[in-house]
mmCIF file of C-alpha atoms (C1' of nucleotides) in Angstrom:
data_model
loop_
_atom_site.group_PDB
_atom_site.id
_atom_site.type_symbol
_atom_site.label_atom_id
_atom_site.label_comp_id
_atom_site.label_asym_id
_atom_site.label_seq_id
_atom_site.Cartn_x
_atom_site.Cartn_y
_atom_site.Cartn_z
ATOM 1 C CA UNK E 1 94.174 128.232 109.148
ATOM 2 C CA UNK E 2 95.007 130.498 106.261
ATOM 3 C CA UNK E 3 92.095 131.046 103.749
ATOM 4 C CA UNK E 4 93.844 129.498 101.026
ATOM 5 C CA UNK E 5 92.814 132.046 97.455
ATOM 6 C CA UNK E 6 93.056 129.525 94.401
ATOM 7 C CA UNK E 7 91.555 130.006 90.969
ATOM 8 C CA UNK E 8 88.166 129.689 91.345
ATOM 9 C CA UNK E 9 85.928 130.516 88.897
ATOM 10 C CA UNK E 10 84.371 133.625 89.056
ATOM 11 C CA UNK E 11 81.013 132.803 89.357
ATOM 12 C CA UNK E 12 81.889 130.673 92.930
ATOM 13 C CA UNK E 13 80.924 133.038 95.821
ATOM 14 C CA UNK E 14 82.150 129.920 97.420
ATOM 15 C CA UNK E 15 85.332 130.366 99.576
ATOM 16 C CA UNK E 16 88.434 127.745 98.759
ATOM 17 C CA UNK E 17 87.879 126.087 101.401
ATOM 18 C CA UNK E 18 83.700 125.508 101.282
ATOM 19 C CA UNK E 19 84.053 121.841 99.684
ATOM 20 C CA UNK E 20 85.665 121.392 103.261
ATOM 21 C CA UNK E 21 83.139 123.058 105.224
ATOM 22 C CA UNK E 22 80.620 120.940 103.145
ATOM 23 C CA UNK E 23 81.718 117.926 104.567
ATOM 24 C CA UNK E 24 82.644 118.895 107.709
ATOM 25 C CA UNK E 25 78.275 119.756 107.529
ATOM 26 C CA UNK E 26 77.375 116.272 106.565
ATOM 27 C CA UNK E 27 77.735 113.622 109.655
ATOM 28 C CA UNK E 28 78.675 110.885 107.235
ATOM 29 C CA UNK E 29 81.823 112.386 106.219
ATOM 30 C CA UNK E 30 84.607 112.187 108.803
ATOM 31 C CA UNK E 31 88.509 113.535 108.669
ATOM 32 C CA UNK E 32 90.899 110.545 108.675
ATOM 33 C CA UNK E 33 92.510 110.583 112.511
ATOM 34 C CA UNK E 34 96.290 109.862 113.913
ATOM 35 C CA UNK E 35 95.301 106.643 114.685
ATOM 36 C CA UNK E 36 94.469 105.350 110.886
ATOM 37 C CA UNK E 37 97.770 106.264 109.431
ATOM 38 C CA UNK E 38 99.377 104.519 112.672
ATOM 39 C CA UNK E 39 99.258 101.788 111.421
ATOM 40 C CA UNK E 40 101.583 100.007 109.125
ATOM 41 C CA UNK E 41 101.946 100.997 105.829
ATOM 42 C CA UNK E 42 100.940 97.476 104.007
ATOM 43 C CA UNK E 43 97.687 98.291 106.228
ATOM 44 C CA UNK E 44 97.331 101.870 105.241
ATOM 45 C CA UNK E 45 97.872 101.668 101.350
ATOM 46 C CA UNK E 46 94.410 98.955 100.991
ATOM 47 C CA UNK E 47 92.568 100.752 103.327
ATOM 48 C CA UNK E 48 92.789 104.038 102.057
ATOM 49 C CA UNK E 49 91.331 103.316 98.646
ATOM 50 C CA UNK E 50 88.078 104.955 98.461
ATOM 51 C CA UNK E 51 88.849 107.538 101.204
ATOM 52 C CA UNK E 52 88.554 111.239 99.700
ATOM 53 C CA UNK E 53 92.147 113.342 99.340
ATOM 54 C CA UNK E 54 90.808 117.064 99.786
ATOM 55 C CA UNK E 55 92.774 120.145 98.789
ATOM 56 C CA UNK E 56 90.943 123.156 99.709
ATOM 57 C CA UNK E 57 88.494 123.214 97.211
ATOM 58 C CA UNK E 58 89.119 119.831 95.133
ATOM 59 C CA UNK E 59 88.746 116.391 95.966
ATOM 60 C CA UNK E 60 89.075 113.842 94.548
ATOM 61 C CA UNK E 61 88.583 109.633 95.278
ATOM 62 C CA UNK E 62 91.726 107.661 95.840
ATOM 63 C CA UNK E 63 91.624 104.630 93.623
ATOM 64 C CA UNK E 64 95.630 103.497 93.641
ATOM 65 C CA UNK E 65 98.188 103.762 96.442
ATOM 66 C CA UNK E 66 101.730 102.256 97.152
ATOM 67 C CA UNK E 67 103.024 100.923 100.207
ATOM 68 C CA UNK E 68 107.160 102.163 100.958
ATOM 69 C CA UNK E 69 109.094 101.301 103.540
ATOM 70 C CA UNK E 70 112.298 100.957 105.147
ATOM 71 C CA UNK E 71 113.032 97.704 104.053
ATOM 72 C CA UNK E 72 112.446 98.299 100.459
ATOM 73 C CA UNK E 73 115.474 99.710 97.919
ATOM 74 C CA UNK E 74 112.996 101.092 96.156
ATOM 75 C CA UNK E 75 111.665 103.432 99.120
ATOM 76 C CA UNK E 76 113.512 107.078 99.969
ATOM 77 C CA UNK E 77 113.791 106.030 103.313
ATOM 78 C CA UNK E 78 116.086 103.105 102.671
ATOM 79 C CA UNK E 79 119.698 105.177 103.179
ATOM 80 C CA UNK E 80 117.957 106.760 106.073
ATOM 81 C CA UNK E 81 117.226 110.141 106.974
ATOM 82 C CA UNK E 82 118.030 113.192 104.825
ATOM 83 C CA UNK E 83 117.267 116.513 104.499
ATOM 84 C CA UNK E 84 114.895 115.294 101.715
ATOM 85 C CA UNK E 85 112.717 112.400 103.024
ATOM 86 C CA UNK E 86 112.850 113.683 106.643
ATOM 87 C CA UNK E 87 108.784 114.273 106.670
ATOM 88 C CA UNK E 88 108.641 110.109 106.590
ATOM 89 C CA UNK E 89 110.694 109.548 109.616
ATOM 90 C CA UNK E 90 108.312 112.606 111.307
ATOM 91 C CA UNK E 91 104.602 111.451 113.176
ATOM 92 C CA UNK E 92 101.954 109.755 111.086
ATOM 93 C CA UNK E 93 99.667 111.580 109.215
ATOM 94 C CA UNK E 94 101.541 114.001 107.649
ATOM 95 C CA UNK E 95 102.338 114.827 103.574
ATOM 96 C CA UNK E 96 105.608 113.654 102.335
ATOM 97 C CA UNK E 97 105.894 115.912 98.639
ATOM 98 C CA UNK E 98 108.907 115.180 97.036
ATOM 99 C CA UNK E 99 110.003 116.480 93.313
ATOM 100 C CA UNK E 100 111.342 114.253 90.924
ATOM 101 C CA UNK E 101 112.411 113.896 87.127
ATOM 102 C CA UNK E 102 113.031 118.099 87.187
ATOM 103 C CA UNK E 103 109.456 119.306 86.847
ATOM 104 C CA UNK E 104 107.257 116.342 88.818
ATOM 105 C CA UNK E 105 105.942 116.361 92.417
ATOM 106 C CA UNK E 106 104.491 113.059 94.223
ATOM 107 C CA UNK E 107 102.358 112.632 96.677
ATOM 108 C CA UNK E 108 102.985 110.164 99.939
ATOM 109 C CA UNK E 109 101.177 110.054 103.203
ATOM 110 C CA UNK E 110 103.370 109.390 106.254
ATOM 111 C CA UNK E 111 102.468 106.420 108.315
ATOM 112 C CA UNK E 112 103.467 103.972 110.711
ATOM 113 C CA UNK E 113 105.297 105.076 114.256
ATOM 114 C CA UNK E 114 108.528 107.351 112.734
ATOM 115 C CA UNK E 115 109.692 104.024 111.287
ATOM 116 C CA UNK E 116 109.950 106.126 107.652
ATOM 117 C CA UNK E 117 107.148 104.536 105.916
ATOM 118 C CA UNK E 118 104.633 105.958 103.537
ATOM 119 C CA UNK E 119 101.801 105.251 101.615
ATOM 120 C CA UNK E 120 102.570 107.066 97.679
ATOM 121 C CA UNK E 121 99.122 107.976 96.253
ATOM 122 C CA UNK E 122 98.924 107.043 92.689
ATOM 123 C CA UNK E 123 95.766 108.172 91.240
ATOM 124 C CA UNK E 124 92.655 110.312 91.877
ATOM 125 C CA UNK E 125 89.185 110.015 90.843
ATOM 126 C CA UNK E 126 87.957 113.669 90.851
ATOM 127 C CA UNK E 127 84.837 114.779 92.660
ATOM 128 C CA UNK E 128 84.564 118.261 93.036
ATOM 129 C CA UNK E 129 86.720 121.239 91.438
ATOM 130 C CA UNK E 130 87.105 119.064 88.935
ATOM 131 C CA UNK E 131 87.430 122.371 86.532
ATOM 132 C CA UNK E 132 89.820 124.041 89.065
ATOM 133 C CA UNK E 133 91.846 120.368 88.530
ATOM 134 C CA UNK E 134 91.730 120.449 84.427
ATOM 135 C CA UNK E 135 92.689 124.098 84.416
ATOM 136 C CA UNK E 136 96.110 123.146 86.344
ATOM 137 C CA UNK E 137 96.808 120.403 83.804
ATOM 138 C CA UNK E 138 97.980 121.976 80.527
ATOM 139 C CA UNK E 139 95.492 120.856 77.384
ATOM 140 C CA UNK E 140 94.453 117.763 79.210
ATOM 141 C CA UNK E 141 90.698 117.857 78.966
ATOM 142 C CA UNK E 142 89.249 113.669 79.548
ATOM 143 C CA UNK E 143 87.907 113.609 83.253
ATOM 144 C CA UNK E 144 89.975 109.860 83.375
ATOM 145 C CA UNK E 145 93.510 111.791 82.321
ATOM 146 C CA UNK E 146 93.157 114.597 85.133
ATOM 147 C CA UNK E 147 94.416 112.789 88.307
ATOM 148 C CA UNK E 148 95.670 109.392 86.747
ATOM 149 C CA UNK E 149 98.917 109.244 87.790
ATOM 150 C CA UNK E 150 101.391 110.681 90.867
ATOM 151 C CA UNK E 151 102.632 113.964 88.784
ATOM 152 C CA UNK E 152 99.719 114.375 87.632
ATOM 153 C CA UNK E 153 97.253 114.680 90.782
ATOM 154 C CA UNK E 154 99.643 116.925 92.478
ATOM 155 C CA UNK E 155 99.558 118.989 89.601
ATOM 156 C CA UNK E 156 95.758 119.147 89.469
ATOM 157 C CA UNK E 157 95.372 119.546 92.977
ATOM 158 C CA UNK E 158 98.116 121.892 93.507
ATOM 159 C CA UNK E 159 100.218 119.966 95.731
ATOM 160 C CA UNK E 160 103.926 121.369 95.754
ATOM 161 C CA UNK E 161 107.049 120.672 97.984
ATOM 162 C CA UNK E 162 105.543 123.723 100.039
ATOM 163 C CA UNK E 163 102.884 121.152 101.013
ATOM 164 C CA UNK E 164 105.618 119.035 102.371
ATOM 165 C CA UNK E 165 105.207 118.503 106.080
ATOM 166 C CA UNK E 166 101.489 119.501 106.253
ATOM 167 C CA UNK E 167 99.206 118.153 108.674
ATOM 168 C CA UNK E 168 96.766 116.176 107.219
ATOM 169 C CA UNK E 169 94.936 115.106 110.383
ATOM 170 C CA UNK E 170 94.906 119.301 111.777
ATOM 171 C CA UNK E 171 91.837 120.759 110.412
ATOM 172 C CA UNK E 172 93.513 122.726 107.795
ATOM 173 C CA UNK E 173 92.644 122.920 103.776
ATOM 174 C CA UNK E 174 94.163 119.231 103.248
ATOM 175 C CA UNK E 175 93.352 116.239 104.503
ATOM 176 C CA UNK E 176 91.816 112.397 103.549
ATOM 177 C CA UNK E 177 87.944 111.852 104.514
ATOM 178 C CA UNK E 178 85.571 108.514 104.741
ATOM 179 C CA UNK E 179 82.682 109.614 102.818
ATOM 180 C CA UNK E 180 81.132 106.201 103.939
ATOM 181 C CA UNK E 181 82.161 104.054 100.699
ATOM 182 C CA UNK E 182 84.599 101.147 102.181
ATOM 183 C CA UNK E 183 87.621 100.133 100.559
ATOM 184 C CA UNK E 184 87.037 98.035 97.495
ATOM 185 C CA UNK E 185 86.411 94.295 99.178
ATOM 186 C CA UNK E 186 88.703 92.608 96.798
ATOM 187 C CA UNK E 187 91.893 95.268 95.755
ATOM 188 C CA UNK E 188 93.979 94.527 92.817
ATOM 189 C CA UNK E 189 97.690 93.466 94.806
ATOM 190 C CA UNK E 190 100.449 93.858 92.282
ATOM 191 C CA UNK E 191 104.066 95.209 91.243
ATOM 192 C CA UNK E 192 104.122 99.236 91.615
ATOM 193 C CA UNK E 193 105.092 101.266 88.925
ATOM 194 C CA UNK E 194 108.530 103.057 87.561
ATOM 195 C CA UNK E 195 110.861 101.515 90.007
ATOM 196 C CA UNK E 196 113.845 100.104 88.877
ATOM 197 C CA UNK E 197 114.594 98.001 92.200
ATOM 198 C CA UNK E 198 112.477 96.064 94.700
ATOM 199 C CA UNK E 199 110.509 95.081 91.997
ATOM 200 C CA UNK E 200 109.432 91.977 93.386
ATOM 201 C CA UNK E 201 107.556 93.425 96.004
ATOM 202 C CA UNK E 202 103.585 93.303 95.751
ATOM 203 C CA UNK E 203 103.107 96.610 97.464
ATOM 204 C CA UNK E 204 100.059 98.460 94.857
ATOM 205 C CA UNK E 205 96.531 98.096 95.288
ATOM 206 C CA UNK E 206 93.989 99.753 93.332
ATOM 207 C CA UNK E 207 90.364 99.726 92.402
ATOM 208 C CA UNK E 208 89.640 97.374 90.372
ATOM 209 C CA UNK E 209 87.920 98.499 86.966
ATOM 210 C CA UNK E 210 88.340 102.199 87.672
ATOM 211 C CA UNK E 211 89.129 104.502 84.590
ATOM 212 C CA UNK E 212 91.365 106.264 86.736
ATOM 213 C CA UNK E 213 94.018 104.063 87.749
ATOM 214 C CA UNK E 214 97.464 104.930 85.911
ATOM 215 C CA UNK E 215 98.151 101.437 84.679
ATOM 216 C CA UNK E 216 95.437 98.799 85.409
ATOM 217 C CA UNK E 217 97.632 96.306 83.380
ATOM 218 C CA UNK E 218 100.935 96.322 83.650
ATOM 219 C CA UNK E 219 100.827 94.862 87.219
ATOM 220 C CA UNK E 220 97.855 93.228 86.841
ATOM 221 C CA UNK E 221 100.034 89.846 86.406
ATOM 222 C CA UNK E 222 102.548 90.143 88.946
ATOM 223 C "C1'" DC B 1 96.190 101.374 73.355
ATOM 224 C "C1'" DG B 2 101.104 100.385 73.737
ATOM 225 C "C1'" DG B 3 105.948 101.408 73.449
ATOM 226 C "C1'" DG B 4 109.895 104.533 73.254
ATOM 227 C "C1'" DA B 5 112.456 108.953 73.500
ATOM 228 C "C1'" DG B 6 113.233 113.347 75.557
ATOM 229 C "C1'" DA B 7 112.523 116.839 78.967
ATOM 230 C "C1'" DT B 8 114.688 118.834 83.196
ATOM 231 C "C1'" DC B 9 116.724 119.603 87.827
ATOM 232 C "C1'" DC B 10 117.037 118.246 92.661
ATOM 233 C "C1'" DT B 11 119.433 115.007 95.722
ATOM 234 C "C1'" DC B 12 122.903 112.227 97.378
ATOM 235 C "C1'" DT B 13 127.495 109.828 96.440
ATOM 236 C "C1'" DG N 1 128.036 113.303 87.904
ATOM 237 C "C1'" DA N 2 124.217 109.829 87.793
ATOM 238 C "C1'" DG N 3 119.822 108.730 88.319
ATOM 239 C "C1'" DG N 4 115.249 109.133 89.374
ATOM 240 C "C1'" DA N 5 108.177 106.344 93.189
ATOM 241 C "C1'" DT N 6 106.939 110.705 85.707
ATOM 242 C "C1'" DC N 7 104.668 112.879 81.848
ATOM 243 C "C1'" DT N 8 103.842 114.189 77.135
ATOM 244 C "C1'" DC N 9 104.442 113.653 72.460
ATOM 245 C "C1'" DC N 10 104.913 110.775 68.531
ATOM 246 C "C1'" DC N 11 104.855 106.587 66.202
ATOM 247 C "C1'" DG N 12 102.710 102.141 64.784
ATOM 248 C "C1'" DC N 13 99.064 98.588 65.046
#
DNA sequence: CGGGAGATCCTCT
DNA sequence: GAGGATCTCCCGC
């Protein structure tokens, strides 16, 4: 595993990856396995609010994911496989990146058994690196605007299509952790956001009353 | 805070 | 060519 140089401040002595060796140091926090992403999307997306997306040295808390899968219009996997979207008809547990709208990356999680499903990860809570995340996102100072939204949380994390196909269950700088807090008992369930098909389909949860969901609204009232 | 327009370019038809 | 799993800026309330 490469040492991955970002721009840390100067003051860290800290390597990139240190936030990782920090929790790989405290027995509460454990590396999502194969076996959680598995499992069916519609499963996945709920369960993996509250888990911790790492990238080398930032991390951040997931508060609002979206289910896709083949049987959705709305879902890149719904013409089948392409040179594009092939990551979500690869193993579980692996990044899906795709770029969109000319200048915007998103970030998916593949899961499921190669059936081209994948959980899109919506919005970030930030925990640590949180000044490595704001100085990736242009002027944007507020804490709550850093990670609230697809674009922007790969952009404050870093994430590009390089990251496509990566690993997330290897051992390397990215991955998901259970820091011991368990998914929110009661989710909010709603419409997901900037689709213009399938839009009857109830596949977003999020954490309820966190700042840093992209649109707590909207869907609210599906 | 909410809505609307424009940016910008990769992907598939 | 058309259309995005979006974001920022600008306007109005």
């Amino acid at each position: 595993m490469p040492k991955m140089l970002v721009f840390l401040p100067r003051a860290e002595k800290r390597s990139a990856n240190a936030h990782l060796d920090d929790m790989k140091e405290d027995s509460k926090v454990v590396r999502l396995d194969r076996a959680f992403f598995a499992r069916g999307a519609l499963d996945v997306a709920p369960d993996l609010l509250n888990k911790v997306l790492a990238v080398g040295n930032c991390s951040g808390r997931i508060v609002e994911t979206e289910a896709y899968l083949r049987d959705d219009p709305a879902s890149h996997s719904f013409r089948g496989k392409t040179p594009r979207n092939a990551t979500m008809f690869g193993p579980p547990g692996y990044l899906y990146v795709y770029f969109t709208y000319g200048m915007h990356h998103c970030a998916n999680i593949v899961t499921g058994e190669q059936a081209g499903e994948a959980v899109l990860i919506r919005a970030l809570a930030p925990i640590q690196g949180i000044d490595e995340m704001v100085s990736r996102r242009r002027s944007v100072k507020a804490p709550r605007d850093v990670a609230n939204g697809p674009g922007k949380l790969c952009q404050a994390m870093g994430i590009g299509r390089s990251d496509d196909g990566t690993d997330l269950c290897a051992g390397g700088r990215l991955g998901v952790f259970d820091d011991g807090v368990p998914p929110p008992d009661e989710p909010g369930r709603g419409r997901r956001i900037g689709i213009s098909v399938g839009q009857d389909l109830t596949r977003r949860w999020w954490a309820v009353g966190d700042p840093h969901v992209s649109h707590p609204t909207p869907s609210a009232r599906p």
